[in-house]
PDB file of C-alpha atoms and ligand atoms in Angstrom:
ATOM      1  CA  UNK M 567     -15.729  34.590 -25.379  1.00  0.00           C
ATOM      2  CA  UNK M 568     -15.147  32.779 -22.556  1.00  0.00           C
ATOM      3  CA  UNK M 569     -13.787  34.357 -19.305  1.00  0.00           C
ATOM      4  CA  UNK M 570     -10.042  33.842 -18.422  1.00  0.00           C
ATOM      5  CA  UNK M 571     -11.103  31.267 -15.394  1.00  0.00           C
ATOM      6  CA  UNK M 572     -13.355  29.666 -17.802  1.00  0.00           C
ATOM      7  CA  UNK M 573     -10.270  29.616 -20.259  1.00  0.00           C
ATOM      8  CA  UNK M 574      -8.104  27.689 -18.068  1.00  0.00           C
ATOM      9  CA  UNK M 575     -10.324  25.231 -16.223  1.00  0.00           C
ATOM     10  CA  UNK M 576     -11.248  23.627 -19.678  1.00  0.00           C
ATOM     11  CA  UNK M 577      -7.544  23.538 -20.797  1.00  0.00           C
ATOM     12  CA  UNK M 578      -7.776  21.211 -17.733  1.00  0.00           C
ATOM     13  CA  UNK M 579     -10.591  19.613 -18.802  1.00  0.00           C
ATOM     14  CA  UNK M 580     -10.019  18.860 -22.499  1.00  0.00           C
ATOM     15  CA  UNK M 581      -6.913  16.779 -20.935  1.00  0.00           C
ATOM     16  CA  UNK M 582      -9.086  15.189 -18.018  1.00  0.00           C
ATOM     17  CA  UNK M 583     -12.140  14.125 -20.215  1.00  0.00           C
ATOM     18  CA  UNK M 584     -10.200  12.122 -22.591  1.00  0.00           C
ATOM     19  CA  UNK M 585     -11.154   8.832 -22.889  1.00  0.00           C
ATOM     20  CA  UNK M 586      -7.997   7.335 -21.077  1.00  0.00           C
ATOM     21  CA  UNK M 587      -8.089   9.202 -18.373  1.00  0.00           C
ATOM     22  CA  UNK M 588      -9.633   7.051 -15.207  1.00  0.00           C
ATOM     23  CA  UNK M 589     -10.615   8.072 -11.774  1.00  0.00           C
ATOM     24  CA  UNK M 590      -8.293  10.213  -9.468  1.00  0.00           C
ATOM     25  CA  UNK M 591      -5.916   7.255  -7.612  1.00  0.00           C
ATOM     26  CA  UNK M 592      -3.867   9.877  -5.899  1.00  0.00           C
ATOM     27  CA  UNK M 593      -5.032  13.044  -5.720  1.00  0.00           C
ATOM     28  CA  UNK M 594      -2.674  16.548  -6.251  1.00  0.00           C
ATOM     29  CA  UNK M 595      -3.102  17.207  -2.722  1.00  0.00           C
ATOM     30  CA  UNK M 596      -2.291  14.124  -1.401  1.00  0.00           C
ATOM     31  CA  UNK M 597       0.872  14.109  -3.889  1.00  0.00           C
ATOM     32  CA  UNK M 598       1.919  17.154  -2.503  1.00  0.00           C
ATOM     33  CA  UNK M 599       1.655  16.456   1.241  1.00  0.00           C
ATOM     34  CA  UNK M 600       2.857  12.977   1.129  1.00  0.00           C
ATOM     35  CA  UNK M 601       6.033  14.716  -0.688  1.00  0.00           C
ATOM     36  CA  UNK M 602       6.557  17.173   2.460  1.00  0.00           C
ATOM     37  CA  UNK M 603       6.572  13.990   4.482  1.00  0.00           C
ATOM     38  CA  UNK M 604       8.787  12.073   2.593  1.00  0.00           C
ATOM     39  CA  UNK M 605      11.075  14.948   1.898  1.00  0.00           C
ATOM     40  CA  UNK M 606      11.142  16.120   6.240  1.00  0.00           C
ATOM     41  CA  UNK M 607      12.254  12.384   6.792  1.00  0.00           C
ATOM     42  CA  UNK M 608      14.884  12.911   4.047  1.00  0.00           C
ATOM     43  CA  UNK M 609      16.130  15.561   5.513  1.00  0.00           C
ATOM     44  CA  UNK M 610      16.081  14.014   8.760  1.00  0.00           C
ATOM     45  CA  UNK M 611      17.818  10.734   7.665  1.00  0.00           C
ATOM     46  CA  UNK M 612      20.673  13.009   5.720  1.00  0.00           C
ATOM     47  CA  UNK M 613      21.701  15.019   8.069  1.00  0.00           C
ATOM     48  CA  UNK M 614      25.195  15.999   7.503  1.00  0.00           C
ATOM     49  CA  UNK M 615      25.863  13.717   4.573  1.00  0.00           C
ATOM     50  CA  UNK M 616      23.821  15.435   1.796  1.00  0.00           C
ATOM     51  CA  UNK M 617      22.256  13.226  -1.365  1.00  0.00           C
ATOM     52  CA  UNK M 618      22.861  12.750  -4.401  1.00  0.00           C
ATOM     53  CA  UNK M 619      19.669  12.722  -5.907  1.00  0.00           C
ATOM     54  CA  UNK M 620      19.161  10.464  -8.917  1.00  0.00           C
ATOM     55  CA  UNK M 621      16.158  10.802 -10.944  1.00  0.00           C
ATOM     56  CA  UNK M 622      15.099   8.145 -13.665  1.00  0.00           C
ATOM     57  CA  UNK M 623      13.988   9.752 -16.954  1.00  0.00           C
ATOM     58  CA  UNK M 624      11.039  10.469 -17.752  1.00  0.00           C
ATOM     59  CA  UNK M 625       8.794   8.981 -15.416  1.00  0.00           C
ATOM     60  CA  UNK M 626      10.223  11.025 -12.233  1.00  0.00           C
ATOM     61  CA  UNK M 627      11.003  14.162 -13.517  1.00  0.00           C
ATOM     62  CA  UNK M 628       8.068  15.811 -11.950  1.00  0.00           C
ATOM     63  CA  UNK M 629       8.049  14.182  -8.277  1.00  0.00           C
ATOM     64  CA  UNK M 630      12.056  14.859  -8.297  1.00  0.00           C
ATOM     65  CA  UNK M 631      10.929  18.613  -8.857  1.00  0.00           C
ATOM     66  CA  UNK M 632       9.116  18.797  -5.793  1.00  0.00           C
ATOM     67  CA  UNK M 633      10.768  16.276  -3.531  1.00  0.00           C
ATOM     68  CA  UNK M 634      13.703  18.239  -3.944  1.00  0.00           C
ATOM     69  CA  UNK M 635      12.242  21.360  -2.846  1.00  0.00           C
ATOM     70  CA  UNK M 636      10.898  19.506   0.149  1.00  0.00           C
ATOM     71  CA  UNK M 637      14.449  18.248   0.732  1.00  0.00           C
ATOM     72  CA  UNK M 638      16.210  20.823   3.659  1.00  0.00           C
ATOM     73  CA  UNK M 639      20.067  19.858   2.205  1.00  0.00           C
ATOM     74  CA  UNK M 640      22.227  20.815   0.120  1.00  0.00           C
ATOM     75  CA  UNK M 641      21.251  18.154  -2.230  1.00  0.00           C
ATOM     76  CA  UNK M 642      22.964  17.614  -5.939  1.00  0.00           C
ATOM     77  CA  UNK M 643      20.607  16.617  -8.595  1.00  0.00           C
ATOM     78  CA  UNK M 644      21.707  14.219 -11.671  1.00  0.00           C
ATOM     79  CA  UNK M 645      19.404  11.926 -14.126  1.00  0.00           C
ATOM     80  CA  UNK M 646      19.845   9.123 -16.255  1.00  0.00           C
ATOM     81  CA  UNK M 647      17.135   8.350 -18.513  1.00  0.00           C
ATOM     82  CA  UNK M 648      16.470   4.683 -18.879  1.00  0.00           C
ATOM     83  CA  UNK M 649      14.193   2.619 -21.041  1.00  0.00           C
ATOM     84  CA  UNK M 650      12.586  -0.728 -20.609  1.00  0.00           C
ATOM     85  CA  UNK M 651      11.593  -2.680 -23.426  1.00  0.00           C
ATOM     86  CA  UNK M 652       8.360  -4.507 -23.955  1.00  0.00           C
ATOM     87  CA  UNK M 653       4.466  -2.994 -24.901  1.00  0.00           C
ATOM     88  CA  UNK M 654       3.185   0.348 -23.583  1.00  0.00           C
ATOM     89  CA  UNK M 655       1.672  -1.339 -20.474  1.00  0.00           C
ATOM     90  CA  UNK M 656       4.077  -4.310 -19.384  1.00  0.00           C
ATOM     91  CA  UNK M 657       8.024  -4.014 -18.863  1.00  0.00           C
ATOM     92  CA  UNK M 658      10.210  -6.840 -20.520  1.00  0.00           C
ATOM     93  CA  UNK M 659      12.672  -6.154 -17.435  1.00  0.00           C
ATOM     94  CA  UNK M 660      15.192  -5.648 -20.210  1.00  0.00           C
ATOM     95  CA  UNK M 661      16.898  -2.326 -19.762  1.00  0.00           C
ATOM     96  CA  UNK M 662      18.798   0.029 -21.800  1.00  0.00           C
ATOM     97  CA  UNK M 663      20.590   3.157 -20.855  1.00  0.00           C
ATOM     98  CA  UNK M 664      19.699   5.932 -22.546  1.00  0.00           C
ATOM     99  CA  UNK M 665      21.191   8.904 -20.806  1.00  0.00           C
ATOM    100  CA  UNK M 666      23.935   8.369 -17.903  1.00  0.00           C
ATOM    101  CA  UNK M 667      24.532  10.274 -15.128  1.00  0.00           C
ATOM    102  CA  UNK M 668      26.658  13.688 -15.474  1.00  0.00           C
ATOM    103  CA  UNK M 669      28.163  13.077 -11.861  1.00  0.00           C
ATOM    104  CA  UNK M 670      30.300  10.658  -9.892  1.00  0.00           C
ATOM    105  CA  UNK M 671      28.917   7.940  -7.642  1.00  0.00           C
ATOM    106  CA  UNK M 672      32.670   7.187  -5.801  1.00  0.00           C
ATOM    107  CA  UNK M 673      31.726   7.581  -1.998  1.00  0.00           C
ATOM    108  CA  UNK M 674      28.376   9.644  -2.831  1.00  0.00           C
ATOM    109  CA  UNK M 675      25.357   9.007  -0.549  1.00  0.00           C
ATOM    110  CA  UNK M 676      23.206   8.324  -3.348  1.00  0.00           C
ATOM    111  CA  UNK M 677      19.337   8.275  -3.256  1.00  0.00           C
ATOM    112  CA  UNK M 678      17.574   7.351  -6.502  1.00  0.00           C
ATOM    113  CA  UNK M 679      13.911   8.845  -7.116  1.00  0.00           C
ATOM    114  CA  UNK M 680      11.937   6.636  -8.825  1.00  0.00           C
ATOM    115  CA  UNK M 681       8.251   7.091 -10.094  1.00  0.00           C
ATOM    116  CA  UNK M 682       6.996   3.699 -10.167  1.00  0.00           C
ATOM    117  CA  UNK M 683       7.865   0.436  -9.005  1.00  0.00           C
ATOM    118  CA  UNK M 684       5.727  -2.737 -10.925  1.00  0.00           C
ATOM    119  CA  UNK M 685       7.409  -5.567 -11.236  1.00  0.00           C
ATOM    120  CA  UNK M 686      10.764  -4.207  -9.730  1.00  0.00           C
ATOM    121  CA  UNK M 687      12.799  -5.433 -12.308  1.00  0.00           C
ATOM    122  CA  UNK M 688      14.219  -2.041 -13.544  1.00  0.00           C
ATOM    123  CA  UNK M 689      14.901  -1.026 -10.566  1.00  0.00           C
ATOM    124  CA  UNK M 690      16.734  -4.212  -9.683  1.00  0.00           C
ATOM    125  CA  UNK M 691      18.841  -3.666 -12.795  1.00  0.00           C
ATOM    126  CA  UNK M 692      19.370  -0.456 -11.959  1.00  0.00           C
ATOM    127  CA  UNK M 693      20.426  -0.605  -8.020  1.00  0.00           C
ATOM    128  CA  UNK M 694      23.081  -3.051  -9.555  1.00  0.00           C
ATOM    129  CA  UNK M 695      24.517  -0.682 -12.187  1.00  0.00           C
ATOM    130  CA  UNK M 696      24.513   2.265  -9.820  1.00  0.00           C
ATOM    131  CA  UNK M 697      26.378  -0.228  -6.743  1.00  0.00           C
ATOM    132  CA  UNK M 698      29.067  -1.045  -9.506  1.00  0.00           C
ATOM    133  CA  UNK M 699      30.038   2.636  -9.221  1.00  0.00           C
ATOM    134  CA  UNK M 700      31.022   2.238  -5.673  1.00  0.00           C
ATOM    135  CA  UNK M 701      28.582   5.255  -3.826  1.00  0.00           C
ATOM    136  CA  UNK M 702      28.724   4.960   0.043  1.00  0.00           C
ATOM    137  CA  UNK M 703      25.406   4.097   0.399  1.00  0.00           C
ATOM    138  CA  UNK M 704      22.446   3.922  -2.148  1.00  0.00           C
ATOM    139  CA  UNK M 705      18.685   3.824  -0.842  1.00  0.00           C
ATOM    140  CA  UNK M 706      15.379   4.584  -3.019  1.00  0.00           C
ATOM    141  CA  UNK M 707      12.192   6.615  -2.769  1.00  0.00           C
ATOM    142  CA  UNK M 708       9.678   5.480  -5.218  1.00  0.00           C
ATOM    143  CA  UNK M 709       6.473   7.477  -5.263  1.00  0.00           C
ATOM    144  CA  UNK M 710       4.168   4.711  -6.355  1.00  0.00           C
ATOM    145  CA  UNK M 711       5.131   0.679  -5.398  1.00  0.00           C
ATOM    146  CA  UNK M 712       2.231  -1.325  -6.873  1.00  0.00           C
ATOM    147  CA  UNK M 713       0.654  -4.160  -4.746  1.00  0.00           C
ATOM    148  CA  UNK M 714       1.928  -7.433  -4.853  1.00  0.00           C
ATOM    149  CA  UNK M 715       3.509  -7.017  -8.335  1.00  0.00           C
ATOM    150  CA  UNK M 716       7.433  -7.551  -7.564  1.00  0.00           C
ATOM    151  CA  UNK M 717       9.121 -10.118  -9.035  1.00  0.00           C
ATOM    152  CA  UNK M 718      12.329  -9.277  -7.274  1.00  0.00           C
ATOM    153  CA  UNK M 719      13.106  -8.531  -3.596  1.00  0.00           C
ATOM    154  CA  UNK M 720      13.755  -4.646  -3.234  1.00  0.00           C
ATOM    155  CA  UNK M 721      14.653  -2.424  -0.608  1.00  0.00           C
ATOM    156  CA  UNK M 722      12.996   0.489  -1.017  1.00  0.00           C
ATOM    157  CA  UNK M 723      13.703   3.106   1.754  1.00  0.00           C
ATOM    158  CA  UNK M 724      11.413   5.624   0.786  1.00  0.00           C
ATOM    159  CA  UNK M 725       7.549   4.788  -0.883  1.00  0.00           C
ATOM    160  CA  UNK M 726       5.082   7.787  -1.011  1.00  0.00           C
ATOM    161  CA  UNK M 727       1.949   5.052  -1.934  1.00  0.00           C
ATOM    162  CA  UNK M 728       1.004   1.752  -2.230  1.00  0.00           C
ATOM    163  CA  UNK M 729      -1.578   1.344  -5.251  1.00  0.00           C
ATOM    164  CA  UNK M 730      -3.537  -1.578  -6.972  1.00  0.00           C
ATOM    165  CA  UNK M 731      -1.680  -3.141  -9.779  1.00  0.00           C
ATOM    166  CA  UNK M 732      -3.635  -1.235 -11.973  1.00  0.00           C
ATOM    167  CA  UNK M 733      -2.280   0.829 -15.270  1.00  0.00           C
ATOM    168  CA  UNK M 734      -1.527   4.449 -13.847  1.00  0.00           C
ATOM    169  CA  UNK M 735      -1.004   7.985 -15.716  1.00  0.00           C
ATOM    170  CA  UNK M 736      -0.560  11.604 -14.836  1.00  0.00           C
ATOM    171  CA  UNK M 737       2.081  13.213 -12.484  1.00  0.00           C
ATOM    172  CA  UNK M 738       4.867  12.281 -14.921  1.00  0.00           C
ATOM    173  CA  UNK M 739       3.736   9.188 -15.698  1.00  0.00           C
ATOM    174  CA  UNK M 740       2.506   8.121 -19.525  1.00  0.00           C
ATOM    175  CA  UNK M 741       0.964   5.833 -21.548  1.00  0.00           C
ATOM    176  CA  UNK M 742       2.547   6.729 -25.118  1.00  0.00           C
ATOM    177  CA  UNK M 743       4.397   9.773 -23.932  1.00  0.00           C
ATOM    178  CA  UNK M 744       0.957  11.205 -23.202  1.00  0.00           C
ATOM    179  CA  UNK M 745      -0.511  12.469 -19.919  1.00  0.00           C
ATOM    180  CA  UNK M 746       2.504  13.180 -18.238  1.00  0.00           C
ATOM    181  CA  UNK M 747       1.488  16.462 -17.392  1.00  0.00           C
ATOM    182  CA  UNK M 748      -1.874  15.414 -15.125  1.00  0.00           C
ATOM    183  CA  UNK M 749      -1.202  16.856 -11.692  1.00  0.00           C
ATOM    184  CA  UNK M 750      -2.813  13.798  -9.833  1.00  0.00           C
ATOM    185  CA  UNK M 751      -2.288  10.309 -10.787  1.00  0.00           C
ATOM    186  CA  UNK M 752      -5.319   8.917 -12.738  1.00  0.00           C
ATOM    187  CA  UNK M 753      -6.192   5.395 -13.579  1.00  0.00           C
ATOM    188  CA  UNK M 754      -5.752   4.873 -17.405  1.00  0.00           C
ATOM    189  CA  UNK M 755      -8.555   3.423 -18.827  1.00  0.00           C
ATOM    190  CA  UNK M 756      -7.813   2.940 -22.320  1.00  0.00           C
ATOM    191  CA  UNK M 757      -7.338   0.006 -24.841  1.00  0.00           C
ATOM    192  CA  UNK M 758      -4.517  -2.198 -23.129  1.00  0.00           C
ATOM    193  CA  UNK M 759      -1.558  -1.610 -25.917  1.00  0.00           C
TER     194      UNK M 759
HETATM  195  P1  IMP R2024       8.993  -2.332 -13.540  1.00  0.00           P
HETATM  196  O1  IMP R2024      10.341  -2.637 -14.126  1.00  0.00           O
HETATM  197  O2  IMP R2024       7.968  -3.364 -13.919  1.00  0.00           O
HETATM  198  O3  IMP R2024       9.040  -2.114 -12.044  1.00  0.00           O
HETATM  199  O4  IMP R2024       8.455  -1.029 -14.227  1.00  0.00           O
HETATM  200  C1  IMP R2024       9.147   0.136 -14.035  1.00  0.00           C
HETATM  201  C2  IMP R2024       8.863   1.201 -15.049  1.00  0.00           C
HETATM  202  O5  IMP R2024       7.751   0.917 -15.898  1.00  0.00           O
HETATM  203  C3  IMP R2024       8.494   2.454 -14.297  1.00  0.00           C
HETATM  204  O6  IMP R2024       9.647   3.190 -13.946  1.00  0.00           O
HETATM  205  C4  IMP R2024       7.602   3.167 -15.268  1.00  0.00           C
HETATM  206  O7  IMP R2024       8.377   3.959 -16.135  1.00  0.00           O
HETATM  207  C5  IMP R2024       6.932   2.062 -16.028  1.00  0.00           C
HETATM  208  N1  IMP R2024       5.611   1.777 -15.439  1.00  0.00           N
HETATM  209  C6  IMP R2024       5.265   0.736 -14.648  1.00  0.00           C
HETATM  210  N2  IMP R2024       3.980   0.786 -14.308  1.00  0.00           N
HETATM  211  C7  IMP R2024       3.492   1.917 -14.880  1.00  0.00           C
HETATM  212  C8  IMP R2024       2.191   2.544 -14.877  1.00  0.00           C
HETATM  213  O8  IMP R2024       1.203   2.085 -14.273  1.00  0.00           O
HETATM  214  N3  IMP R2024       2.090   3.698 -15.591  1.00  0.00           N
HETATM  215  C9  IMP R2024       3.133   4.250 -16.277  1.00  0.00           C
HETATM  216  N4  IMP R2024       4.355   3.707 -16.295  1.00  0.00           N
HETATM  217  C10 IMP R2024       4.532   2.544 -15.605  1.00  0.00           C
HETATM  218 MG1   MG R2025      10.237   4.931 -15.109  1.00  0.00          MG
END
């Protein structure tokens, strides 16, 4: 019988060792201090006009988490849950709404919190659905931009990382709805899908 420690480092391991999960690209740690950052400058940039924070489903449902606790405001928090249609690995740049948002935009200072941004084309789609809803302002903070993928000009406020245009899983991101829960972004190094 294994001891307790023993217990949960292989919990870890059994989902590390699979044979999609790559290398360490951003590390827990760096995640998590990056996140402060972003989050002091935030609250810095917000001061008396607090966000609305706008999460996109699923992808950024664990960075919201703690860049909201890094956030010194009284922030609101709302989601919409998007989808993007095309194979596992590459976005068509046609989205569809899935979930909308609860609250509404009408003068709101709205700042939408974004996991990854590839080819910027949901994002694009999305800053224009959001403007139609007339917020007072509306900036982003994307954890991850990859380099030299967008096929759109963005204006993205807020970036925790620039990466390599490489496949990425872990810290809310997945490949098949898998690997989300990876505290560190990995590189995925399974069969392109
Ligand atoms: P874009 O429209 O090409 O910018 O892709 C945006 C969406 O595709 C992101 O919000 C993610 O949900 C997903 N995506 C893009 N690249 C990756 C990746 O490397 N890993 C996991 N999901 C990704
Ligand atoms: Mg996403």
């Amino acid at each position: 019988m294994a001891s307790e420690e023993n217990d949960a480092s292989s919990g870890r391991l059994l989902l590390a060792e699979s044979d999609v999960v790559g290398q360490v690209i951003v590390s827990e740690e760096d995640l998590q201090s990056r996140i402060i950052e972003l989050g002091a400058a935030i609250t810095a940039d917000y001061q008396g006009r607090p966000p609305l924070l706008v999460g996109v489903l699923k992808g950024a449902f664990m960075f919201m988490s703690d860049l909201s606790r890094a956030i010194d405001l009284p922030a609101e928090v709302d989601f919409m849950a998007v989808t993007s249609y095309g194979s596992a690995t590459r976005t068509s740049g046609v989205v569809r709404i899935v979930k909308d948002l609860d609250l509404d935009l009408l003068d709101r200072d709205v700042l939408v919190v974004e996991d990854i941004v590839d080819s910027g084309l949901t994002l694009s789609y999305l800053q224009r659905y959001l403007l139609a809803r007339q917020p007072a302002s509306l900036e982003v903070c994307a954890l991850l931009v990859k380099e030299g993928q967008q096929r759109t000009a963005l204006d993205l406020r807020y970036v925790g990382f620039t990466i390599p245009p490489d496949f990425v899983i872990g810290y809310g991101l997945d490949v098949a709805e898998r690997y989300r829960n990876l505290p560190a972004i990995h590189a995925y190094t399974g069969p392109e899908s």
